[in-house]
Short mmCIF file of C-alpha atoms and ligand atoms in Angstrom, two decimals:
data_model
loop_
_atom_site.label_atom_id
_atom_site.label_comp_id
_atom_site.label_asym_id
_atom_site.label_seq_id
_atom_site.Cartn_x
_atom_site.Cartn_y
_atom_site.Cartn_z
CA LYS A 1 -49.25 8.75 3.67
CA LYS A 2 -49.82 4.81 3.58
CA TYR A 3 -47.60 2.44 1.81
CA ASN A 4 -48.61 -0.99 0.48
CA VAL A 5 -46.55 -3.38 1.92
CA ALA A 6 -45.57 -6.98 0.72
CA VAL A 7 -43.90 -9.45 2.84
CA VAL A 8 -42.27 -12.47 0.66
CA GLY A 9 -41.70 -15.49 2.78
CA ALA A 10 -44.93 -14.58 4.96
CA THR A 11 -45.10 -17.90 6.47
CA GLY A 12 -41.36 -18.58 7.46
CA ALA A 13 -40.08 -17.34 10.90
CA VAL A 14 -38.65 -13.75 10.02
CA GLY A 15 -41.95 -13.31 7.53
CA GLU A 16 -44.23 -14.17 10.67
CA GLU A 17 -42.12 -11.76 13.08
CA LEU A 18 -42.43 -8.87 10.54
CA PHE A 19 -46.18 -8.89 10.79
CA ARG A 20 -45.48 -8.62 14.71
CA VAL A 21 -43.10 -5.97 14.48
CA LEU A 22 -45.10 -3.92 11.85
CA GLU A 23 -48.14 -4.08 14.01
CA GLN A 24 -46.20 -3.00 17.42
CA ILE A 25 -44.25 -0.33 15.57
CA ASP A 26 -47.67 0.98 14.04
CA PHE A 27 -46.34 1.42 10.50
CA PRO A 28 -48.11 3.84 8.03
CA ILE A 29 -49.59 0.42 6.21
CA GLY A 30 -52.16 0.88 3.28
CA GLU A 31 -52.68 -2.44 1.65
CA LEU A 32 -50.77 -5.62 3.39
CA LEU A 33 -49.73 -8.25 0.97
CA PRO A 34 -48.62 -11.57 2.47
CA LEU A 35 -46.51 -13.77 -0.30
CA ALA A 36 -45.52 -17.29 -0.29
CA SER A 37 -44.97 -20.02 -2.74
CA ALA A 38 -47.60 -21.87 -4.36
CA ASN A 39 -48.03 -24.66 -1.49
CA SER A 40 -48.17 -21.92 0.96
CA ALA A 41 -50.58 -19.48 -0.96
CA GLY A 42 -54.35 -19.71 -0.01
CA SER A 43 -53.45 -19.84 3.81
CA THR A 44 -54.17 -16.84 5.94
CA ILE A 45 -52.39 -14.48 8.37
CA GLU A 46 -53.54 -12.39 11.29
CA PHE A 47 -52.54 -8.76 11.02
CA ASN A 48 -54.23 -6.04 13.10
CA GLY A 49 -57.07 -8.12 14.03
CA ARG A 50 -57.76 -9.32 10.57
CA GLU A 51 -57.38 -12.21 8.52
CA HIS A 52 -55.15 -11.59 5.46
CA LYS A 53 -54.95 -14.29 2.55
CA VAL A 54 -51.44 -15.49 1.37
CA TYR A 55 -51.34 -14.66 -2.42
CA GLU A 56 -48.77 -16.79 -4.35
CA LEU A 57 -45.41 -15.23 -5.31
CA THR A 58 -45.59 -14.30 -9.28
CA GLU A 59 -43.63 -12.09 -11.60
CA THR A 60 -46.67 -9.57 -11.59
CA VAL A 61 -48.31 -9.76 -8.18
CA PHE A 62 -46.29 -6.43 -7.21
CA SER A 63 -47.41 -4.45 -9.94
CA GLU A 64 -50.69 -6.04 -9.74
CA HIS A 65 -51.13 -4.63 -5.89
CA ASP A 66 -49.22 -1.33 -6.47
CA VAL A 67 -46.34 -2.42 -3.62
CA ASP A 68 -44.69 0.26 -2.18
CA ILE A 69 -42.22 -1.40 0.01
CA ALA A 70 -41.14 -5.19 -0.66
CA PHE A 71 -39.84 -7.25 2.44
CA PHE A 72 -38.11 -10.35 1.29
CA SER A 73 -37.43 -13.24 3.57
CA ALA A 74 -37.53 -16.47 1.35
CA GLY A 75 -33.83 -17.49 0.53
CA GLY A 76 -31.53 -15.95 -1.86
CA SER A 77 -32.70 -17.67 -4.78
CA ILE A 78 -36.19 -16.29 -4.29
CA SER A 79 -34.95 -12.60 -3.96
CA GLU A 80 -32.55 -13.40 -7.11
CA LYS A 81 -35.57 -14.60 -9.34
CA PHE A 82 -38.17 -12.14 -8.04
CA ALA A 83 -36.61 -8.97 -6.56
CA LYS A 84 -36.29 -7.10 -9.90
CA PHE A 85 -40.08 -7.54 -10.76
CA ALA A 86 -40.67 -5.82 -7.47
CA VAL A 87 -38.28 -3.19 -8.59
CA GLU A 88 -39.68 -2.93 -12.09
CA SER A 89 -43.27 -2.44 -10.40
CA GLY A 90 -41.75 0.67 -8.58
CA ALA A 91 -41.45 -0.84 -4.90
CA VAL A 92 -38.22 -0.41 -2.84
CA VAL A 93 -37.13 -4.05 -2.08
CA ILE A 94 -35.63 -4.59 1.58
CA ASP A 95 -34.21 -8.16 1.48
CA ASN A 96 -33.06 -10.27 4.36
CA THR A 97 -31.17 -12.90 2.27
CA SER A 98 -27.32 -12.88 1.84
CA HIS A 99 -27.91 -12.51 -2.24
CA PHE A 100 -27.19 -8.78 -2.59
CA ARG A 101 -25.23 -7.70 0.42
CA MET A 102 -22.12 -7.84 -1.37
CA ASN A 103 -23.28 -6.18 -4.40
CA GLU A 104 -21.33 -2.83 -4.51
CA ASN A 105 -24.20 -0.99 -5.80
CA VAL A 106 -26.37 -2.26 -3.02
CA PRO A 107 -26.60 -0.56 0.39
CA LEU A 108 -25.84 -2.82 3.24
CA VAL A 109 -27.69 -1.20 6.26
CA VAL A 110 -28.05 -1.34 9.77
CA PRO A 111 -29.95 1.85 10.37
CA GLU A 112 -28.32 2.82 13.73
CA VAL A 113 -24.77 2.57 12.20
CA ASN A 114 -24.82 3.61 8.41
CA PRO A 115 -28.51 5.33 7.77
CA GLU A 116 -26.80 7.36 5.35
CA ASP A 117 -26.36 4.50 2.87
CA ILE A 118 -30.07 4.23 2.58
CA ALA A 119 -29.77 7.03 -0.04
CA LYS A 120 -28.18 4.85 -2.43
CA TRP A 121 -31.05 2.76 -2.76
CA ARG A 122 -32.00 4.23 -6.14
CA GLU A 123 -29.11 2.56 -7.99
CA THR A 124 -30.87 -0.89 -7.85
CA GLY A 125 -34.08 -0.56 -5.99
CA ILE A 126 -32.86 -2.70 -3.34
CA ILE A 127 -31.66 -2.43 0.27
CA ALA A 128 -30.06 -5.14 1.91
CA ASN A 129 -30.46 -6.20 5.35
CA PRO A 130 -27.19 -7.75 6.90
CA ASN A 131 -26.76 -11.08 8.47
CA CYS A 132 -28.11 -11.19 11.90
CA SER A 133 -24.88 -11.81 13.93
CA THR A 134 -23.51 -8.66 11.96
CA ILE A 135 -26.22 -6.61 12.94
CA GLN A 136 -25.62 -6.90 16.79
CA MET A 137 -22.00 -6.76 16.63
CA VAL A 138 -21.93 -3.39 14.52
CA GLN A 139 -24.25 -2.04 16.89
CA ALA A 140 -21.67 -2.61 19.68
CA LEU A 141 -18.71 -1.69 17.81
CA LYS A 142 -20.12 1.46 16.06
CA PRO A 143 -19.89 3.65 19.34
CA LEU A 144 -16.64 2.27 20.24
CA ASP A 145 -15.14 2.94 16.72
CA ASN A 146 -16.76 6.36 17.18
CA LEU A 147 -14.55 6.77 20.51
CA TYR A 148 -11.56 5.58 19.76
CA GLY A 149 -11.02 3.90 16.31
CA ILE A 150 -10.88 0.09 16.21
CA LYS A 151 -8.12 -1.68 14.64
CA ARG A 152 -9.03 -5.23 15.13
CA VAL A 153 -12.19 -7.32 16.29
CA ASP A 154 -12.13 -11.22 17.22
CA VAL A 155 -15.83 -12.82 18.16
CA SER A 156 -16.97 -16.19 18.85
CA THR A 157 -20.97 -16.41 18.19
CA TYR A 158 -23.34 -18.35 20.22
CA GLN A 159 -26.18 -18.57 17.61
CA ALA A 160 -29.71 -19.59 18.50
CA VAL A 161 -31.29 -22.65 15.98
CA SER A 162 -33.65 -19.63 14.74
CA GLY A 163 -31.01 -18.73 12.39
CA ALA A 164 -31.86 -22.19 10.81
CA GLY A 165 -35.66 -21.03 10.60
CA LYS A 166 -38.70 -22.69 11.83
CA ALA A 167 -37.16 -26.02 11.26
CA GLY A 168 -34.09 -25.40 13.42
CA MET A 169 -36.48 -24.42 16.28
CA GLU A 170 -38.80 -27.56 15.69
CA GLU A 171 -35.72 -29.86 15.56
CA LEU A 172 -34.15 -28.71 18.84
CA VAL A 173 -37.48 -29.06 20.69
CA LYS A 174 -38.00 -32.63 19.31
CA GLN A 175 -34.47 -33.54 20.24
CA LEU A 176 -34.85 -32.37 23.64
CA GLN A 177 -38.15 -34.19 23.88
CA ASP A 178 -36.37 -37.49 22.48
CA PHE A 179 -33.47 -37.08 24.82
CA PHE A 180 -35.65 -37.01 27.89
CA ALA A 181 -38.01 -39.53 26.33
CA PHE A 182 -35.00 -42.15 26.85
CA LYS A 183 -31.44 -42.31 28.39
CA LEU A 184 -28.92 -41.66 25.86
CA ASP A 185 -27.77 -45.43 25.75
CA GLU A 186 -24.45 -46.15 23.92
CA SER A 187 -26.26 -47.48 20.84
CA LYS A 188 -27.88 -44.16 20.09
CA LYS A 189 -24.57 -42.22 20.86
CA GLU A 190 -23.96 -41.86 16.77
CA ALA A 191 -27.55 -40.51 16.14
CA PHE A 192 -26.84 -37.88 18.65
CA MET A 193 -23.21 -36.98 17.15
CA HIS A 194 -24.55 -34.06 15.55
CA GLN A 195 -27.60 -33.23 17.20
CA ILE A 196 -28.05 -29.72 18.78
CA ALA A 197 -29.90 -30.69 21.84
CA LEU A 198 -27.38 -30.29 24.91
CA ASN A 199 -24.62 -29.65 22.35
CA VAL A 200 -22.85 -26.91 20.42
CA ILE A 201 -21.86 -27.26 16.74
CA PRO A 202 -18.55 -24.94 15.67
CA HIS A 203 -20.11 -24.82 12.04
CA ILE A 204 -22.72 -22.60 10.56
CA ASP A 205 -23.25 -22.66 6.50
CA THR A 206 -20.31 -23.54 4.27
CA PRO A 207 -17.00 -24.30 4.89
CA GLN A 208 -14.35 -21.94 2.93
CA PRO A 209 -10.80 -22.52 1.30
CA ASN A 210 -8.94 -20.47 4.19
CA GLY A 211 -10.55 -22.66 6.86
CA PHE A 212 -13.46 -20.20 8.18
CA THR A 213 -17.10 -20.80 7.49
CA LYS A 214 -19.38 -18.79 5.00
CA GLU A 215 -21.12 -17.20 8.25
CA GLU A 216 -17.66 -16.39 9.59
CA MET A 217 -16.78 -14.69 6.38
CA LYS A 218 -20.31 -12.71 6.12
CA MET A 219 -19.34 -11.13 9.84
CA VAL A 220 -15.61 -10.07 8.35
CA ASN A 221 -16.81 -8.84 4.89
CA GLU A 222 -20.46 -7.21 5.94
CA THR A 223 -18.75 -5.69 9.00
CA GLN A 224 -16.17 -3.93 6.88
CA LYS A 225 -18.83 -2.73 4.22
CA ILE A 226 -21.32 -1.38 6.91
CA MET A 227 -18.50 0.54 9.01
CA LYS A 228 -16.42 1.60 5.74
CA LYS A 229 -13.43 0.32 7.47
CA LYS A 230 -11.00 -2.58 6.45
CA MET A 231 -10.43 -3.32 10.00
CA ALA A 232 -8.82 -6.70 10.87
CA ILE A 233 -11.85 -9.50 12.14
CA ALA A 234 -11.68 -13.04 12.88
CA ALA A 235 -15.14 -15.06 13.77
CA THR A 236 -15.91 -18.20 15.18
CA CYS A 237 -19.56 -19.02 14.77
CA VAL A 238 -21.18 -21.66 16.84
CA ARG A 239 -24.79 -23.05 16.78
CA VAL A 240 -25.93 -23.61 20.47
CA PRO A 241 -29.20 -24.97 21.71
CA VAL A 242 -30.88 -21.78 22.41
CA LEU A 243 -34.23 -21.06 20.21
CA ARG A 244 -34.22 -17.39 19.51
CA SER A 245 -31.37 -15.11 20.36
CA HIS A 246 -27.62 -15.00 19.57
CA THR A 247 -25.18 -14.23 21.82
CA GLU A 248 -21.49 -13.02 20.91
CA SER A 249 -18.27 -12.62 22.92
CA ILE A 250 -15.99 -9.61 21.15
CA THR A 251 -12.76 -8.67 21.97
CA VAL A 252 -11.74 -5.20 20.38
CA THR A 253 -8.18 -4.08 19.77
CA PHE A 254 -7.93 -0.25 19.38
CA GLU A 255 -4.99 1.86 18.00
CA ASP A 256 -1.86 1.20 19.86
CA ASN A 257 -1.90 4.52 21.77
CA ILE A 258 -5.45 4.15 23.11
CA ASP A 259 -5.68 3.47 27.03
CA VAL A 260 -9.41 2.03 27.17
CA ASN A 261 -11.35 4.13 29.79
CA LEU A 262 -14.60 1.83 30.90
CA ASP A 263 -16.52 5.02 32.23
CA ASP A 264 -16.19 6.45 28.29
CA VAL A 265 -16.89 2.89 26.97
CA ARG A 266 -20.11 2.28 28.75
CA ALA A 267 -21.43 5.73 28.17
CA ALA A 268 -20.67 5.46 24.35
CA LEU A 269 -22.65 2.35 24.32
CA ALA A 270 -25.55 3.48 26.49
CA ALA A 271 -25.94 6.40 24.67
CA PHE A 272 -26.03 4.49 21.33
CA GLU A 273 -29.80 4.09 19.66
CA ASN A 274 -31.47 0.48 20.64
CA VAL A 275 -28.60 -0.53 22.64
CA GLU A 276 -28.60 -0.94 26.36
CA VAL A 277 -25.77 -1.78 28.91
CA MET A 278 -26.24 -4.56 31.49
CA ASP A 279 -23.22 -4.66 33.02
CA ASP A 280 -22.99 -5.73 37.06
CA LEU A 281 -21.27 -9.07 37.22
CA GLU A 282 -21.14 -8.87 41.20
CA ASN A 283 -25.23 -9.07 41.04
CA GLY A 284 -25.34 -11.15 38.07
CA VAL A 285 -26.66 -8.71 35.45
CA TYR A 286 -25.45 -9.23 32.01
CA PRO A 287 -26.80 -9.90 28.55
CA MET A 288 -28.43 -13.37 28.21
CA PRO A 289 -31.10 -15.06 25.64
CA ILE A 290 -33.70 -15.29 28.31
CA ILE A 291 -33.59 -11.26 28.52
CA SER A 292 -33.44 -10.32 24.79
CA THR A 293 -35.71 -12.69 23.02
CA ASP A 294 -39.05 -10.99 21.96
CA THR A 295 -37.26 -7.46 22.52
CA ASP A 296 -35.84 -5.07 19.76
CA THR A 297 -33.06 -4.09 22.04
CA THR A 298 -29.11 -5.21 21.73
CA TYR A 299 -27.85 -5.71 25.45
CA VAL A 300 -24.00 -5.13 26.08
CA GLY A 301 -22.56 -6.46 29.13
CA ARG A 302 -19.14 -8.00 30.79
CA ILE A 303 -17.45 -5.10 29.83
CA ARG A 304 -14.08 -5.31 30.75
CA LYS A 305 -10.29 -4.03 29.88
CA ASP A 306 -7.94 -6.73 28.65
CA ILE A 307 -5.37 -7.69 31.45
CA TYR A 308 -2.42 -7.38 29.23
CA SER A 309 -2.99 -4.70 26.95
CA LYS A 310 -4.30 -1.25 27.59
CA ASN A 311 -5.53 -0.88 24.10
CA MET A 312 -8.04 -3.89 24.11
CA LEU A 313 -11.55 -4.52 25.40
CA HIS A 314 -13.67 -7.50 25.92
CA MET A 315 -17.59 -7.49 25.78
CA PHE A 316 -20.55 -9.69 25.42
CA ASN A 317 -23.97 -8.90 23.58
CA SER A 318 -27.06 -10.41 23.37
CA ALA A 319 -30.14 -9.79 20.88
CA ASP A 320 -33.12 -11.53 19.39
CA GLN A 321 -32.11 -13.10 15.71
CA VAL A 322 -35.54 -13.00 14.48
CA ARG A 323 -36.29 -9.41 15.36
CA VAL A 324 -33.16 -7.25 16.00
CA GLY A 325 -31.06 -9.63 13.50
CA ALA A 326 -33.95 -9.52 10.83
CA ALA A 327 -37.52 -8.20 11.29
CA THR A 328 -37.00 -5.40 13.36
CA ASN A 329 -34.02 -4.01 11.52
CA ALA A 330 -35.69 -4.43 8.08
CA VAL A 331 -38.84 -2.44 9.53
CA ARG A 332 -36.15 0.24 10.75
CA ILE A 333 -34.56 0.73 7.35
CA ALA A 334 -38.11 0.91 5.84
CA LEU A 335 -39.01 3.67 8.33
CA LYS A 336 -35.74 5.84 7.54
CA TRP A 337 -36.55 5.10 3.99
CA ILE A 338 -40.17 6.63 4.22
CA ALA A 339 -38.50 9.35 6.58
CA MET A 340 -36.06 10.26 3.65
CA GLU A 341 -38.80 9.87 0.63
CA GLU A 342 -41.19 12.45 2.30
CA ASN A 343 -38.53 14.68 3.12
CA ASN A 344 -37.49 14.82 -0.63
C1 2RA B 11 -27.86 -18.45 11.02
N1 2RA B 11 -27.34 -16.07 10.36
O1 2RA B 11 -27.88 -18.10 12.43
C2 2RA B 11 -27.43 -17.22 10.03
C3 2RA B 11 -28.83 -16.97 8.98
N2 2RA B 11 -29.99 -16.57 9.70
O2 2RA B 11 -28.11 -19.57 10.53
#
């Protein structure tokens, strides 16, 4: 069976990557419907060696093209306004924005972690894609929770500028060019105070009353929903001058009686779908953005027991934010949804 697929946000960073992933995974596509706002409509995108016209996103475009699966990556307000029209036309919506994630009737899915939740899609017609920094973390946490039972997670993230879309990536490149175009003299210091080039910014998304940011609370709330466990989680989310991959330093505290066995931990991670262990510090083998970018793998390394507590483990991961963190996760959800529908 072939499926008619719409991509809302066809000209954005995630939208463009969705076309690449759909080509590479050889998705059973009937008609492809790239959708964007009025000012991007009329342009064309390349898909499977053919030019496809970008249509304007309207309330009726989904029923006009008999869409089966609609990917949304055009911001929460667009999903809020238009997802219902795709659902009413009979399509399943796979939404990359945060708008529906914490709605209790909407499944929030990382296919390697909680595929069973996809079955809930009929309640609203929507399946929500988690935040990118959540996805790569729960892929590393799930095998460890299965093994020992996690009590608490502390994580610091080093998030690529691609998380801020095309504009974020263009800003980093331009600032690096500007920086090397002239020496950073005192008079220009103020201009660079919140630049990202050669800097790190410990602030992603809106500050919350509890002193954490919205990005940090996304990691807490989404992880608890996906893993169906109210484990304690503290996150510090930092923007770094990297283009495409997020990396994360994760400390896991297991139940008190656990004495972590590193061989069992590495075996559990290595056996987990789409996770690869890269862990040989002596020989400089560990996850890095330069390795994970443009791949669909979540790399985990720097795996080590805590020096003081036998029930604590530290590790480090890296994954491509635009692929693992958005486009590939969404396509993997769609493939599991198709398999479920065709088995019913
Ligand atoms: C970011 N996770 O990295 C957020 C949204 N993609 O900016």
